[in-house]
Coordinates of C-alpha atoms in Angstrom, one line a residue:
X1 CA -118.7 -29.0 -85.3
X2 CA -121.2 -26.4 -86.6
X3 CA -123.9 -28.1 -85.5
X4 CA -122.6 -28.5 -82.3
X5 CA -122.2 -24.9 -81.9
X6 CA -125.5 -24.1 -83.7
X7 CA -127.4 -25.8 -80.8
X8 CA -124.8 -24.3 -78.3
X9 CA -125.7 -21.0 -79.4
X10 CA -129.2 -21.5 -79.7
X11 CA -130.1 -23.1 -76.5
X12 CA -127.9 -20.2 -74.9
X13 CA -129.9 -17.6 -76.2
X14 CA -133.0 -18.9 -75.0
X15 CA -131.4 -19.3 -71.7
X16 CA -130.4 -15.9 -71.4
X17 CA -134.0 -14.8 -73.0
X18 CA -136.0 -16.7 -70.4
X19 CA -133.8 -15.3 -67.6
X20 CA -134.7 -11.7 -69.1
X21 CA -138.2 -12.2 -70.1
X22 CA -138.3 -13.3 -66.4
X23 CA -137.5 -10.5 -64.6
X24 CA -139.2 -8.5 -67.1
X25 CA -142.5 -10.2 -66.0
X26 CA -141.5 -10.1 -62.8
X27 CA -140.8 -5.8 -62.9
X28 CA -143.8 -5.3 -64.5
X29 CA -145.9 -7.4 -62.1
X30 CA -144.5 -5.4 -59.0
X31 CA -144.6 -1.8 -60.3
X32 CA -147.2 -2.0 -63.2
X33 CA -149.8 -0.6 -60.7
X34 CA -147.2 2.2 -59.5
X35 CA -147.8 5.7 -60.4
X36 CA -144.7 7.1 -60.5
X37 CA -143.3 4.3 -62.9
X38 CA -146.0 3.5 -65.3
X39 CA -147.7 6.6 -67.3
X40 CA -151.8 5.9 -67.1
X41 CA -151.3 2.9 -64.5
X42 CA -155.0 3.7 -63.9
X43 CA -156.0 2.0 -67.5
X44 CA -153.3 -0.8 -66.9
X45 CA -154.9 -4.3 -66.2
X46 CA -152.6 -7.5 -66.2
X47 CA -154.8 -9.9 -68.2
X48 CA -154.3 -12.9 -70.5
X49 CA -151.2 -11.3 -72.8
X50 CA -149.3 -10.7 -69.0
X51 CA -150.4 -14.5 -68.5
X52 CA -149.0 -15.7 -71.8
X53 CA -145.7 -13.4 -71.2
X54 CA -145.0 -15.5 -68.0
X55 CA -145.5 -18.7 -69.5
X56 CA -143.8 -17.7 -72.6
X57 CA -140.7 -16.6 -70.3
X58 CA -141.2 -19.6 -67.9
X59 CA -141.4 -22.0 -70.7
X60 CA -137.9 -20.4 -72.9
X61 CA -135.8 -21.9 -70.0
X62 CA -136.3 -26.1 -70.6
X63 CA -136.2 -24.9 -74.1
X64 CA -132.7 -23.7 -73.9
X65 CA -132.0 -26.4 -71.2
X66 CA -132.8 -29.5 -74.0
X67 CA -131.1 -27.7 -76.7
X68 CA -127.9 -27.2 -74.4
X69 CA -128.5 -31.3 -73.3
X70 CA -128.5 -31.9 -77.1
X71 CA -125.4 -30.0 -78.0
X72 CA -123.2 -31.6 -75.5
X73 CA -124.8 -35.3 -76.2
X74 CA -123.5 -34.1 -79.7
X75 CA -119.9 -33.2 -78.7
X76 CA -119.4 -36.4 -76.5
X77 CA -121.5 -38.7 -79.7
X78 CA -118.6 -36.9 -81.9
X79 CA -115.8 -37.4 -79.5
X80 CA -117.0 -40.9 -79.3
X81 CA -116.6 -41.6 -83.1
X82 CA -113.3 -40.0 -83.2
X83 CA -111.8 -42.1 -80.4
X84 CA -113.4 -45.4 -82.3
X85 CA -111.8 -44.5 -85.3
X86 CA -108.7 -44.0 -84.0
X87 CA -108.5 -47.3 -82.6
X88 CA -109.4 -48.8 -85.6
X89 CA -107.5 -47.2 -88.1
X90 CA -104.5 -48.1 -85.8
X91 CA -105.2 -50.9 -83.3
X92 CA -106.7 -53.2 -85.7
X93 CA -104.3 -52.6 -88.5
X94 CA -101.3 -53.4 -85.7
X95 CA -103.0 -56.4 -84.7
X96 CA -103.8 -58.3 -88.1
X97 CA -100.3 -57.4 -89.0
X98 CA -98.9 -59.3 -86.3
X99 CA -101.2 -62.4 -86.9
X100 CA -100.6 -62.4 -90.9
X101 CA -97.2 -63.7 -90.3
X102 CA -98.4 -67.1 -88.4
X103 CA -101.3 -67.6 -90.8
X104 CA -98.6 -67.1 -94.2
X105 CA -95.1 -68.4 -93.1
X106 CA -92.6 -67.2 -95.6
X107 CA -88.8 -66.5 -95.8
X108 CA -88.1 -63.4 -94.4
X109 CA -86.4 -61.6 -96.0
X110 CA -83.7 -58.9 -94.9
X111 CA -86.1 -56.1 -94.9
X112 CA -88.6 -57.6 -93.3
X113 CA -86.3 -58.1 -90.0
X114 CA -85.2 -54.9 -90.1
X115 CA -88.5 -52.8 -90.8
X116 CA -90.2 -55.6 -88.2
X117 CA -92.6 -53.8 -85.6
X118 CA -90.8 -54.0 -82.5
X119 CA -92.8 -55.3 -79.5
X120 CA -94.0 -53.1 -76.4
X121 CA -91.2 -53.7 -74.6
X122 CA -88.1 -56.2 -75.0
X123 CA -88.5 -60.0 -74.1
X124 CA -86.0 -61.6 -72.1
X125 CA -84.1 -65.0 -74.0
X126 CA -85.6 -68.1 -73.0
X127 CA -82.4 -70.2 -72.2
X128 CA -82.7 -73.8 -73.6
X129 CA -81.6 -76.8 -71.7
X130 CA -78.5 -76.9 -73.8
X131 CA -77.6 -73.6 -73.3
X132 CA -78.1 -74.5 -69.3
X133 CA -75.4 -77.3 -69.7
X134 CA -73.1 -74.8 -71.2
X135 CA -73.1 -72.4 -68.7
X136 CA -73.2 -74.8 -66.0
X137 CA -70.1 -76.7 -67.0
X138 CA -68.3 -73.9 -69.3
X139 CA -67.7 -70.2 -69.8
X140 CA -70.8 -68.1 -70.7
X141 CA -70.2 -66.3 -73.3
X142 CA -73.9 -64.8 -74.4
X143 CA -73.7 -61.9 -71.7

């Protein structure tokens, strides 16, 4: 989880520092030549360090974007492992118990029916062809 929070944070601040640096290039490219806003705009030449601000600024934002990308392939990665464990640690230990039984036939015992797993839902009796004749010709008594 820290990790995943670590790059959350991370890309986010560069996000939010390339959106800043951004308009700060951008205000200082409009009114860096203004009098009124800049003291001694008359020495004030835009050359390669204004350059390398823009592509510094311009260049934050995928930055931030891949480490946000990262931190949610994280999550979802995490997420993943939890889900998968959960099904094993329950689903596969459910179904070997249920097969044991049919590869080891033993006496059960009377704690073993009564601690038995139940099934999903109940299954209906399968009626025999004696138990046909019986109700057929007699009183049915198995209601």
């Amino acid at each position: 989880m820290t990790g995943t929070c670590a790059l959350l944070a991370i890309g986010s601040c560069q996000v939010v520092g390339s959106v800043l640096g951004f308009i700060a290039v951008v205000i200082f490219g409009a009114k860096g030549d203004s009098r009124d806003w800049m003291p001694g705009w008359q020495n004030n030449d835009m050359g390669w360090s204004f350059a390398l601000g823009v592509v510094g600024a311009v260049l934050l934002l995928p930055a931030g974007v891949l480490y946000l990308v990262e931190a949610r392939r994280e999550r979802y990665k995490r997420l993943n492992e939890i889900s998968n464990r959960e099904i094993s640690e329950y689903g596969d230990e459910y179904y070997q118990n249920q097969a044991s039984p049919a590869v080891l036939p033993t006496a059960p015992s009377p704690y073993q029916s009564y601690f038995a797993s139940e099934p999903s839902r109940p299954r209906r009796p399968q009626q025999s062809s004696a138990s046909n004749s019986a109700v057929q010709g007699g009183i049915q008594t198995d209601i």
